[in-house]
């Protein structure tokens, strides 16, 4: 049995054929090339899907279902709203079937697809109570309870990045003040690093940033490794904020696995070890024999496409 | 069809017979009278259950299932740990069956039972995506997603009161700093009121507290109604903290209904109207047609006992 997973992003449209072991066996992609009409975008979705099928040495008759991961809010068969694609009430399932035939089609938010991919084919290893957090430009998340995605009555749920951890704190892009995203995203870390550099013209971080050509999410971590006190302070504060939100999620969901992804996670155990210490000290479940495992995401950019391909398992 | 719901509390053990319309048709209670052994407590659970059945004009043969709501951590048939009852790995299902016969028995944490009762028989009116929050001595919560209780892998989940909303904030009984409970419980409101009274010896709150014989969760609200500026400031700040946590839950769960209970809710629309304003302004789902409804709990102390009686619907 083979399925197609499609990752519709603001930059690229990627389609993959996935086998029943949740492995990608062929892939094709094309630039999204915005601005374009929804019709043009769905024509390209069909084109790369067919290319991936040919690449896999198969035909569309071998495909048992198609899954599409998209930014924005998805309500069953409709993409209600996706700002960066200019989508407003797009009948995605119908538009795919018109182009690829009467195959079962499922649509879901891309962060939810990524969580599903990691839970079933990545670090989750098939577990059914799973929370995935991505520390990237923002803080994304996807939640699986009893094997089902938590999406809420309006499919706008699982926005854990937009939970306030500092009342009256730093402004967030969403309009609230003090969201987790405003403290724990890579963007936030870069801002925290820049602020510390401005306050400490003697920090080695100036040198490191000059070498790299910019201040990045790595600057403070690299400075810490070189024993720079300011770098250590930035990393310590950042980890405290990340841990506060992670512990909140543990206390709400007590998932089997809490998975962290995104660029910052390339720090590996440098990041995970202190996070585990915080969570272990602060979680409410001190008397429980079973505890949430904190793990690093395994699938990288493939999580979303594999998750889209296996949407049939949760719909 | 009739079922028995039992509410095992630190003060009283209450049993009720509930019909298939989720209505209580008979009730019996006895003091918990701690300290006692688990055997003595379960003897009394059986005694009040039989009394309620007799009171209802029925016999145990008419009872199709029994549900027990208990403080502490429940793992399937076992109460793993309940501090105020001195319970450590108590085989609750077995102990009830030994005393009341081979009837299906279900056990669940009392806050989860209360959420279930409100969702199915109270303000939730049967809805399947529901979050209940109780603003009492602490901040309790129960979460229902797709008609099932969210309990986590170790049954210690749904502790929304122990999510940090102010990193490095006020100390919480759980050991963390800045938990929602430390700002939004009735206990917290009383502490906030006392602090404001100390800072403002001229506030009318001194007079109101003297009349009532103590500072209570009502003192600041009563002062606000009398246009006392300090009372207004205490209530405004308290509502902001309550709203921060509620909006966090909306952004995570986007439930059909978010229900608030506990003594503070006797303030009714005085509390709910400004809370709705905050949540509407801050929720992430600004583009969604369907939005979470914020409602007041309807069942009071009966929520837990009705929820226990209908555990069979979700197990």
Short mmCIF file of N, CA and C in Angstrom, two decimals, chain A residues 198-283:
data_model
loop_
_atom_site.label_atom_id
_atom_site.label_comp_id
_atom_site.label_asym_id
_atom_site.label_seq_id
_atom_site.Cartn_x
_atom_site.Cartn_y
_atom_site.Cartn_z
N UNK A 198 24.53 44.22 23.09
CA UNK A 198 24.50 45.68 23.20
C UNK A 198 24.91 46.11 24.62
N UNK A 199 24.46 45.36 25.60
CA UNK A 199 24.77 45.70 26.99
C UNK A 199 26.22 45.34 27.35
N UNK A 200 26.82 44.43 26.57
CA UNK A 200 28.18 43.95 26.89
C UNK A 200 29.07 44.00 25.65
N UNK A 201 29.62 45.18 25.36
CA UNK A 201 30.45 45.32 24.15
C UNK A 201 31.70 44.45 24.19
N UNK A 202 32.05 43.93 25.39
CA UNK A 202 33.27 43.12 25.53
C UNK A 202 32.99 41.63 25.33
N UNK A 203 31.74 41.24 25.15
CA UNK A 203 31.42 39.80 25.02
C UNK A 203 32.01 39.24 23.73
N UNK A 204 32.45 37.99 23.81
CA UNK A 204 33.00 37.29 22.65
C UNK A 204 31.95 37.11 21.55
N UNK A 205 30.69 37.33 21.91
CA UNK A 205 29.61 37.14 20.94
C UNK A 205 29.74 38.10 19.76
N UNK A 206 30.31 39.28 19.97
CA UNK A 206 30.52 40.23 18.87
C UNK A 206 31.43 39.61 17.81
N UNK A 207 32.50 38.99 18.28
CA UNK A 207 33.48 38.33 17.41
C UNK A 207 32.83 37.16 16.64
N UNK A 208 32.09 36.33 17.40
CA UNK A 208 31.45 35.15 16.81
C UNK A 208 30.43 35.55 15.75
N UNK A 209 29.66 36.61 16.03
CA UNK A 209 28.65 37.07 15.08
C UNK A 209 29.32 37.63 13.82
N UNK A 210 30.44 38.33 14.02
CA UNK A 210 31.17 38.88 12.87
C UNK A 210 31.67 37.75 11.98
N UNK A 211 32.21 36.68 12.60
CA UNK A 211 32.69 35.51 11.84
C UNK A 211 31.58 34.88 11.02
N UNK A 212 30.38 34.75 11.66
CA UNK A 212 29.26 34.08 11.00
C UNK A 212 28.53 35.03 10.04
N UNK A 213 28.82 36.32 10.17
CA UNK A 213 28.17 37.30 9.30
C UNK A 213 26.83 37.77 9.83
N UNK A 214 26.39 37.22 10.97
CA UNK A 214 25.12 37.63 11.57
C UNK A 214 25.01 37.07 12.99
N UNK A 215 24.07 37.64 13.74
CA UNK A 215 23.73 37.03 15.04
C UNK A 215 22.72 35.92 14.74
N UNK A 216 23.00 34.71 15.19
CA UNK A 216 22.08 33.60 14.93
C UNK A 216 21.70 32.92 16.24
N UNK A 217 20.89 31.88 16.13
CA UNK A 217 20.49 31.10 17.31
C UNK A 217 21.68 30.35 17.89
N UNK A 218 22.78 30.28 17.13
CA UNK A 218 23.97 29.56 17.62
C UNK A 218 24.91 30.46 18.40
N UNK A 219 24.85 31.79 18.17
CA UNK A 219 25.85 32.71 18.72
C UNK A 219 26.05 32.54 20.23
N UNK A 220 24.94 32.58 20.97
CA UNK A 220 25.06 32.50 22.44
C UNK A 220 25.57 31.12 22.87
N UNK A 221 25.08 30.05 22.20
CA UNK A 221 25.54 28.70 22.54
C UNK A 221 27.04 28.56 22.27
N UNK A 222 27.53 29.10 21.13
CA UNK A 222 28.97 29.04 20.83
C UNK A 222 29.78 29.81 21.87
N UNK A 223 29.26 30.99 22.27
CA UNK A 223 29.96 31.80 23.29
C UNK A 223 30.02 31.05 24.61
N UNK A 224 28.91 30.38 24.95
CA UNK A 224 28.86 29.59 26.18
C UNK A 224 29.96 28.51 26.16
N UNK A 225 30.08 27.85 25.01
CA UNK A 225 31.11 26.79 24.89
C UNK A 225 32.53 27.37 25.05
N UNK A 226 32.67 28.66 24.76
CA UNK A 226 33.98 29.32 24.95
C UNK A 226 34.06 30.00 26.31
N UNK A 227 33.15 29.62 27.23
CA UNK A 227 33.13 30.12 28.61
C UNK A 227 32.86 31.63 28.74
N UNK A 228 32.23 32.21 27.75
CA UNK A 228 31.87 33.64 27.83
C UNK A 228 30.70 33.80 28.79
N UNK A 229 30.90 34.62 29.85
CA UNK A 229 29.88 34.74 30.91
C UNK A 229 28.55 35.27 30.37
N UNK A 230 28.63 36.20 29.43
CA UNK A 230 27.41 36.78 28.87
C UNK A 230 26.66 35.73 28.04
N UNK A 231 27.40 34.95 27.27
CA UNK A 231 26.81 33.86 26.50
C UNK A 231 26.13 32.85 27.42
N UNK A 232 26.82 32.49 28.51
CA UNK A 232 26.25 31.56 29.49
C UNK A 232 24.92 32.10 30.04
N UNK A 233 24.91 33.40 30.38
CA UNK A 233 23.71 34.00 30.95
C UNK A 233 22.55 33.99 29.94
N UNK A 234 22.85 34.29 28.66
CA UNK A 234 21.80 34.29 27.64
C UNK A 234 21.22 32.88 27.48
N UNK A 235 22.10 31.88 27.39
CA UNK A 235 21.64 30.50 27.21
C UNK A 235 20.83 30.04 28.43
N UNK A 236 21.34 30.34 29.62
CA UNK A 236 20.63 29.93 30.85
C UNK A 236 19.22 30.51 30.89
N UNK A 237 19.09 31.79 30.58
CA UNK A 237 17.77 32.44 30.61
C UNK A 237 16.87 31.83 29.54
N UNK A 238 17.42 31.64 28.34
CA UNK A 238 16.63 31.06 27.24
C UNK A 238 16.11 29.67 27.62
N UNK A 239 16.99 28.85 28.18
CA UNK A 239 16.60 27.49 28.55
C UNK A 239 15.52 27.52 29.64
N UNK A 240 15.61 28.46 30.55
CA UNK A 240 14.59 28.59 31.59
C UNK A 240 13.22 28.86 30.97
N UNK A 241 13.17 29.75 29.96
CA UNK A 241 11.90 30.07 29.31
C UNK A 241 11.36 28.87 28.52
N UNK A 242 12.26 28.20 27.79
CA UNK A 242 11.81 27.01 27.04
C UNK A 242 11.24 25.98 28.01
N UNK A 243 11.97 25.77 29.12
CA UNK A 243 11.56 24.76 30.10
C UNK A 243 10.23 25.10 30.76
N UNK A 244 9.98 26.39 30.99
CA UNK A 244 8.71 26.78 31.62
C UNK A 244 7.53 26.32 30.77
N UNK A 245 7.61 26.56 29.46
CA UNK A 245 6.52 26.15 28.57
C UNK A 245 6.44 24.64 28.43
N UNK A 246 7.60 23.98 28.36
CA UNK A 246 7.58 22.50 28.24
C UNK A 246 6.94 21.88 29.48
N UNK A 247 7.31 22.38 30.66
CA UNK A 247 6.74 21.83 31.90
C UNK A 247 5.23 22.09 31.94
N UNK A 248 4.82 23.27 31.47
CA UNK A 248 3.37 23.53 31.38
C UNK A 248 2.68 22.44 30.56
N UNK A 249 3.28 22.08 29.41
CA UNK A 249 2.67 21.06 28.56
C UNK A 249 2.68 19.70 29.22
N UNK A 250 3.74 19.39 29.94
CA UNK A 250 3.78 18.11 30.68
C UNK A 250 2.65 18.08 31.71
N UNK A 251 2.49 19.17 32.46
CA UNK A 251 1.46 19.19 33.51
C UNK A 251 0.04 19.13 32.94
N UNK A 252 -0.15 19.60 31.71
CA UNK A 252 -1.47 19.52 31.09
C UNK A 252 -1.69 18.15 30.46
N UNK A 253 -0.71 17.67 29.68
CA UNK A 253 -0.95 16.48 28.86
C UNK A 253 -0.32 15.21 29.41
N UNK A 254 0.74 15.32 30.21
CA UNK A 254 1.50 14.13 30.63
C UNK A 254 1.63 13.17 29.45
N UNK A 255 2.18 13.64 28.32
CA UNK A 255 2.29 12.76 27.15
C UNK A 255 3.36 11.69 27.37
N UNK A 256 3.29 10.64 26.58
CA UNK A 256 4.33 9.62 26.64
C UNK A 256 5.66 10.27 26.23
N UNK A 257 5.61 11.02 25.12
CA UNK A 257 6.81 11.68 24.62
C UNK A 257 6.51 13.14 24.31
N UNK A 258 7.43 14.01 24.71
CA UNK A 258 7.40 15.42 24.34
C UNK A 258 8.62 15.62 23.46
N UNK A 259 8.36 15.97 22.20
CA UNK A 259 9.41 16.00 21.19
C UNK A 259 9.72 17.46 20.83
N UNK A 260 11.00 17.81 20.78
CA UNK A 260 11.39 19.17 20.42
C UNK A 260 12.14 19.16 19.09
N UNK A 261 11.72 20.01 18.19
CA UNK A 261 12.39 20.12 16.89
C UNK A 261 12.73 21.57 16.58
N UNK A 262 13.20 21.79 15.36
CA UNK A 262 13.61 23.14 14.95
C UNK A 262 15.11 23.30 15.05
N UNK A 263 15.62 24.33 14.40
CA UNK A 263 17.06 24.56 14.28
C UNK A 263 17.80 24.52 15.60
N UNK A 264 17.22 25.12 16.64
CA UNK A 264 17.89 25.20 17.95
C UNK A 264 18.24 23.80 18.47
N UNK A 265 17.47 22.80 18.03
CA UNK A 265 17.68 21.44 18.55
C UNK A 265 18.95 20.80 18.03
N UNK A 266 19.59 21.43 17.03
CA UNK A 266 20.90 20.93 16.63
C UNK A 266 21.90 21.00 17.78
N UNK A 267 21.59 21.80 18.79
CA UNK A 267 22.43 21.83 20.00
C UNK A 267 22.39 20.50 20.75
N UNK A 268 21.41 19.65 20.44
CA UNK A 268 21.35 18.31 21.02
C UNK A 268 21.31 18.31 22.54
N UNK A 269 22.17 17.50 23.14
CA UNK A 269 22.13 17.32 24.60
C UNK A 269 22.50 18.60 25.36
N UNK A 270 23.23 19.51 24.72
CA UNK A 270 23.54 20.80 25.36
C UNK A 270 22.24 21.51 25.72
N UNK A 271 21.23 21.33 24.88
CA UNK A 271 19.92 21.92 25.15
C UNK A 271 19.05 20.97 25.97
N UNK A 272 19.05 19.69 25.59
CA UNK A 272 18.10 18.74 26.19
C UNK A 272 18.41 18.41 27.64
N UNK A 273 19.69 18.32 27.98
CA UNK A 273 20.05 17.92 29.35
C UNK A 273 19.52 18.92 30.38
N UNK A 274 19.82 20.22 30.24
CA UNK A 274 19.27 21.17 31.23
C UNK A 274 17.74 21.26 31.17
N UNK A 275 17.16 21.08 29.98
CA UNK A 275 15.69 21.12 29.89
C UNK A 275 15.09 19.98 30.70
N UNK A 276 15.68 18.78 30.57
CA UNK A 276 15.19 17.63 31.35
C UNK A 276 15.29 17.90 32.85
N UNK A 277 16.41 18.52 33.26
CA UNK A 277 16.59 18.83 34.69
C UNK A 277 15.47 19.74 35.19
N UNK A 278 15.19 20.81 34.42
CA UNK A 278 14.10 21.72 34.80
C UNK A 278 12.77 20.97 34.90
N UNK A 279 12.44 20.22 33.85
CA UNK A 279 11.13 19.55 33.80
C UNK A 279 11.02 18.54 34.94
N UNK A 280 12.08 17.78 35.18
CA UNK A 280 12.05 16.78 36.26
C UNK A 280 11.85 17.44 37.63
N UNK A 281 12.44 18.63 37.81
CA UNK A 281 12.32 19.31 39.10
C UNK A 281 10.94 19.95 39.28
N UNK A 282 10.29 20.32 38.18
CA UNK A 282 9.09 21.16 38.28
C UNK A 282 7.78 20.46 37.92
N UNK A 283 7.83 19.30 37.28
CA UNK A 283 6.57 18.66 36.87
C UNK A 283 5.75 18.29 38.09
#
